């Protein structure tokens, strides 16, 4: 008879969403966003996820509706929480805010730059009032701190 495998506890799954133009990191406005590419951020997030014993699903999109679709899908596939940098949609997207309200998944908003130190139109986030919290201004570390905070909240 084949040996029974010990059943492994399923890891918590977190959705990581990157909004528009974040695929251009390392090339766009390096004075603000630094030289680091999105791939480096994603790799560091994956390393941290291993340490935290969680699973990540990572997507980037330049399209608002696609981001909404990813959020809606998260509510159907067992995702426990969302880490999101909505990028420019932070300041404009009622659709992303409504999607987060609809799925009711704990969400942490992150930004590479300190949005409150920049142009006035960036000071307003439509997402922050529906998130657990916001981490802004620590570059790549905003994502890592955000993932740690979200994971702690989920445990
Ligand atoms: C950003 C800040 C936004 O205002 C901007 O539109 C971005 C990036 C950040 O990570 O600092 O694209 O979300």
mmCIF file of C-alpha atoms and ligand atoms in Angstrom:
data_model
loop_
_atom_site.group_PDB
_atom_site.id
_atom_site.type_symbol
_atom_site.label_atom_id
_atom_site.label_comp_id
_atom_site.label_asym_id
_atom_site.label_seq_id
_atom_site.Cartn_x
_atom_site.Cartn_y
_atom_site.Cartn_z
ATOM 1 C CA UNK A 1 0.000 0.000 0.000
ATOM 2 C CA UNK A 2 1.335 3.490 -0.820
ATOM 3 C CA UNK A 3 2.482 5.502 2.169
ATOM 4 C CA UNK A 4 0.055 8.178 3.237
ATOM 5 C CA UNK A 5 1.551 11.652 2.939
ATOM 6 C CA UNK A 6 1.220 13.904 5.945
ATOM 7 C CA UNK A 7 -1.347 16.534 4.948
ATOM 8 C CA UNK A 8 0.309 19.942 4.798
ATOM 9 C CA UNK A 9 -1.605 22.900 6.207
ATOM 10 C CA UNK A 10 -2.489 25.208 3.329
ATOM 11 C CA UNK A 11 -0.580 28.481 3.321
ATOM 12 C CA UNK A 12 -2.511 31.719 3.501
ATOM 13 C CA UNK A 13 -2.767 33.328 0.084
ATOM 14 C CA UNK A 14 -2.252 37.057 -0.466
ATOM 15 C CA UNK A 15 -2.907 39.021 -3.637
ATOM 16 C CA UNK A 16 -0.248 41.604 -4.528
ATOM 17 C CA UNK A 17 -1.441 44.196 -7.038
ATOM 18 C CA UNK A 18 0.682 46.778 -8.813
ATOM 19 C CA UNK A 19 -1.117 49.566 -10.647
ATOM 20 C CA UNK A 20 -0.322 51.538 -13.796
ATOM 21 C CA UNK A 21 3.232 52.397 -14.864
ATOM 22 C CA UNK A 22 4.805 50.340 -12.098
ATOM 23 C CA UNK A 23 6.044 47.992 -14.836
ATOM 24 C CA UNK A 24 8.307 50.935 -15.779
ATOM 25 C CA UNK A 25 10.089 51.064 -12.420
ATOM 26 C CA UNK A 26 13.834 51.431 -12.855
ATOM 27 C CA UNK A 27 13.234 53.485 -16.017
ATOM 28 C CA UNK A 28 10.597 56.039 -14.983
ATOM 29 C CA UNK A 29 11.358 59.090 -12.801
ATOM 30 C CA UNK A 30 14.338 57.450 -11.120
ATOM 31 C CA UNK A 31 14.788 60.524 -8.892
ATOM 32 C CA UNK A 32 11.434 59.676 -7.270
ATOM 33 C CA UNK A 33 11.058 55.918 -7.575
ATOM 34 C CA UNK A 34 14.695 54.844 -7.648
ATOM 35 C CA UNK A 35 16.584 52.481 -9.940
ATOM 36 C CA UNK A 36 14.921 49.342 -8.724
ATOM 37 C CA UNK A 37 12.793 47.268 -11.112
ATOM 38 C CA UNK A 38 9.422 45.712 -10.350
ATOM 39 C CA UNK A 39 11.038 42.301 -10.722
ATOM 40 C CA UNK A 40 13.408 43.044 -7.830
ATOM 41 C CA UNK A 41 10.481 44.126 -5.650
ATOM 42 C CA UNK A 42 8.537 40.986 -6.543
ATOM 43 C CA UNK A 43 11.520 38.734 -5.832
ATOM 44 C CA UNK A 44 12.049 40.328 -2.430
ATOM 45 C CA UNK A 45 8.338 39.959 -1.666
ATOM 46 C CA UNK A 46 8.530 36.250 -2.608
ATOM 47 C CA UNK A 47 11.552 35.754 -0.305
ATOM 48 C CA UNK A 48 9.716 37.430 2.569
ATOM 49 C CA UNK A 49 6.578 35.402 1.839
ATOM 50 C CA UNK A 50 8.598 32.210 2.278
ATOM 51 C CA UNK A 51 9.795 33.363 5.683
ATOM 52 C CA UNK A 52 6.261 34.318 6.665
ATOM 53 C CA UNK A 53 4.844 31.035 5.389
ATOM 54 C CA UNK A 54 2.395 32.638 3.033
ATOM 55 C CA UNK A 55 1.681 32.334 -0.665
ATOM 56 C CA UNK A 56 1.602 35.295 -3.057
ATOM 57 C CA UNK A 57 -0.267 35.898 -6.301
ATOM 58 C CA UNK A 58 1.348 38.906 -7.961
ATOM 59 C CA UNK A 59 -0.083 40.945 -10.848
ATOM 60 C CA UNK A 60 0.593 44.299 -12.479
ATOM 61 C CA UNK A 61 -1.841 46.056 -14.775
ATOM 62 C CA UNK A 62 -2.114 49.421 -16.460
ATOM 63 C CA UNK A 63 -5.862 48.915 -16.838
ATOM 64 C CA UNK A 64 -8.279 49.912 -14.085
ATOM 65 C CA UNK A 65 -10.922 47.287 -14.980
ATOM 66 C CA UNK A 66 -8.308 44.542 -14.929
ATOM 67 C CA UNK A 67 -7.312 45.518 -11.394
ATOM 68 C CA UNK A 68 -11.003 45.389 -10.435
ATOM 69 C CA UNK A 69 -11.226 41.895 -11.961
ATOM 70 C CA UNK A 70 -8.209 40.680 -9.957
ATOM 71 C CA UNK A 71 -9.803 42.004 -6.759
ATOM 72 C CA UNK A 72 -13.134 40.324 -7.510
ATOM 73 C CA UNK A 73 -11.402 37.045 -8.395
ATOM 74 C CA UNK A 74 -9.591 37.156 -5.022
ATOM 75 C CA UNK A 75 -12.921 36.817 -3.228
ATOM 76 C CA UNK A 76 -13.623 33.576 -5.109
ATOM 77 C CA UNK A 77 -10.281 31.789 -4.871
ATOM 78 C CA UNK A 78 -9.539 31.720 -1.146
ATOM 79 C CA UNK A 79 -7.346 34.812 -0.968
ATOM 80 C CA UNK A 80 -7.068 36.161 2.598
ATOM 81 C CA UNK A 81 -5.768 39.673 2.033
ATOM 82 C CA UNK A 82 -4.610 42.233 -0.518
ATOM 83 C CA UNK A 83 -1.422 44.285 -0.728
ATOM 84 C CA UNK A 84 -1.909 47.027 -3.304
ATOM 85 C CA UNK A 85 -0.003 49.894 -4.829
ATOM 86 C CA UNK A 86 -2.794 51.419 -6.911
ATOM 87 C CA UNK A 87 -0.298 53.969 -8.320
ATOM 88 C CA UNK A 88 -2.100 56.834 -10.115
ATOM 89 C CA UNK A 89 -5.480 55.137 -9.551
ATOM 90 C CA UNK A 90 -4.978 55.832 -5.821
ATOM 91 C CA UNK A 91 -6.126 59.358 -6.460
ATOM 92 C CA UNK A 92 -8.956 58.731 -8.913
ATOM 93 C CA UNK A 93 -10.429 55.251 -8.788
ATOM 94 C CA UNK A 94 -13.885 54.889 -7.312
ATOM 95 C CA UNK A 95 -14.021 51.530 -9.141
ATOM 96 C CA UNK A 96 -11.034 50.046 -7.256
ATOM 97 C CA UNK A 97 -12.321 51.403 -3.943
ATOM 98 C CA UNK A 98 -15.778 49.906 -4.613
ATOM 99 C CA UNK A 99 -14.229 46.546 -5.562
ATOM 100 C CA UNK A 100 -12.284 46.472 -2.278
ATOM 101 C CA UNK A 101 -15.457 47.312 -0.372
ATOM 102 C CA UNK A 102 -17.337 44.612 -2.242
ATOM 103 C CA UNK A 103 -14.886 41.783 -1.482
ATOM 104 C CA UNK A 104 -14.254 42.929 2.110
ATOM 105 C CA UNK A 105 -10.730 41.471 2.141
ATOM 106 C CA UNK A 106 -8.236 43.101 4.534
ATOM 107 C CA UNK A 107 -6.144 45.434 2.393
ATOM 108 C CA UNK A 108 -2.905 47.334 2.910
ATOM 109 C CA UNK A 109 -2.092 50.233 0.574
ATOM 110 C CA UNK A 110 1.545 50.955 -0.200
ATOM 111 C CA UNK A 111 3.485 53.599 -2.088
ATOM 112 C CA UNK A 112 7.159 53.845 -2.948
ATOM 113 C CA UNK A 113 7.217 57.634 -2.632
ATOM 114 C CA UNK A 114 5.734 59.710 0.184
ATOM 115 C CA UNK A 115 2.552 60.866 -1.552
ATOM 116 C CA UNK A 116 2.022 63.586 1.095
ATOM 117 C CA UNK A 117 5.342 65.228 0.246
ATOM 118 C CA UNK A 118 4.464 65.543 -3.425
ATOM 119 C CA UNK A 119 1.923 67.446 -5.577
ATOM 120 C CA UNK A 120 -1.347 68.250 -3.846
ATOM 121 C CA UNK A 121 -3.392 65.998 -6.152
ATOM 122 C CA UNK A 122 -1.461 63.031 -4.738
ATOM 123 C CA UNK A 123 -2.372 63.860 -1.130
ATOM 124 C CA UNK A 124 -5.830 62.376 -1.514
ATOM 125 C CA UNK A 125 -6.188 58.593 -1.576
ATOM 126 C CA UNK A 126 -9.593 57.138 -2.392
ATOM 127 C CA UNK A 127 -8.264 53.765 -1.264
ATOM 128 C CA UNK A 128 -6.935 54.616 2.235
ATOM 129 C CA UNK A 129 -10.388 54.880 3.881
ATOM 130 C CA UNK A 130 -11.190 51.296 2.858
ATOM 131 C CA UNK A 131 -7.752 49.868 3.744
ATOM 132 C CA UNK A 132 -6.508 48.664 7.139
ATOM 133 C CA UNK A 133 -3.594 51.028 6.728
ATOM 134 C CA UNK A 134 -1.225 52.753 4.361
ATOM 135 C CA UNK A 135 2.590 52.682 4.141
ATOM 136 C CA UNK A 136 4.112 55.418 2.027
ATOM 137 C CA UNK A 137 7.572 56.754 1.341
ATOM 138 C CA UNK A 138 9.936 53.866 2.083
ATOM 139 C CA UNK A 139 10.652 52.747 -1.481
ATOM 140 C CA UNK A 140 10.781 48.981 -1.864
ATOM 141 C CA UNK A 141 10.504 48.634 1.927
ATOM 142 C CA UNK A 142 6.953 50.026 1.801
ATOM 143 C CA UNK A 143 5.953 46.758 0.125
ATOM 144 C CA UNK A 144 7.894 44.593 2.581
ATOM 145 C CA UNK A 145 6.559 46.471 5.609
ATOM 146 C CA UNK A 146 3.081 46.295 4.115
ATOM 147 C CA UNK A 147 3.299 42.541 3.656
ATOM 148 C CA UNK A 148 4.522 42.076 7.242
ATOM 149 C CA UNK A 149 1.707 44.260 8.597
ATOM 150 C CA UNK A 150 -0.948 42.478 6.534
ATOM 151 C CA UNK A 151 0.310 39.020 7.524
ATOM 152 C CA UNK A 152 0.362 39.989 11.196
ATOM 153 C CA UNK A 153 -3.210 41.208 10.937
ATOM 154 C CA UNK A 154 -4.296 37.935 9.331
ATOM 155 C CA UNK A 155 -2.724 35.695 11.990
HETATM 156 C C1 LIG B 1 2.918 55.804 -6.390
HETATM 157 C C2 LIG B 1 2.481 57.253 -6.130
HETATM 158 C C3 LIG B 1 1.419 57.678 -7.122
HETATM 159 O O1 LIG B 1 1.024 59.022 -6.867
HETATM 160 C C4 LIG B 1 1.951 57.599 -8.540
HETATM 161 O O2 LIG B 1 0.939 57.920 -9.467
HETATM 162 C C5 LIG B 1 2.565 56.280 -8.863
HETATM 163 C C6 LIG B 1 3.363 55.603 -7.825
HETATM 164 C C7 LIG B 1 4.087 55.383 -5.480
HETATM 165 O O3 LIG B 1 4.301 54.180 -5.343
HETATM 166 O O4 LIG B 1 4.811 56.223 -4.951
HETATM 167 O O5 LIG B 1 2.510 55.805 -9.980
HETATM 168 O O6 LIG B 1 1.838 54.948 -6.098
#
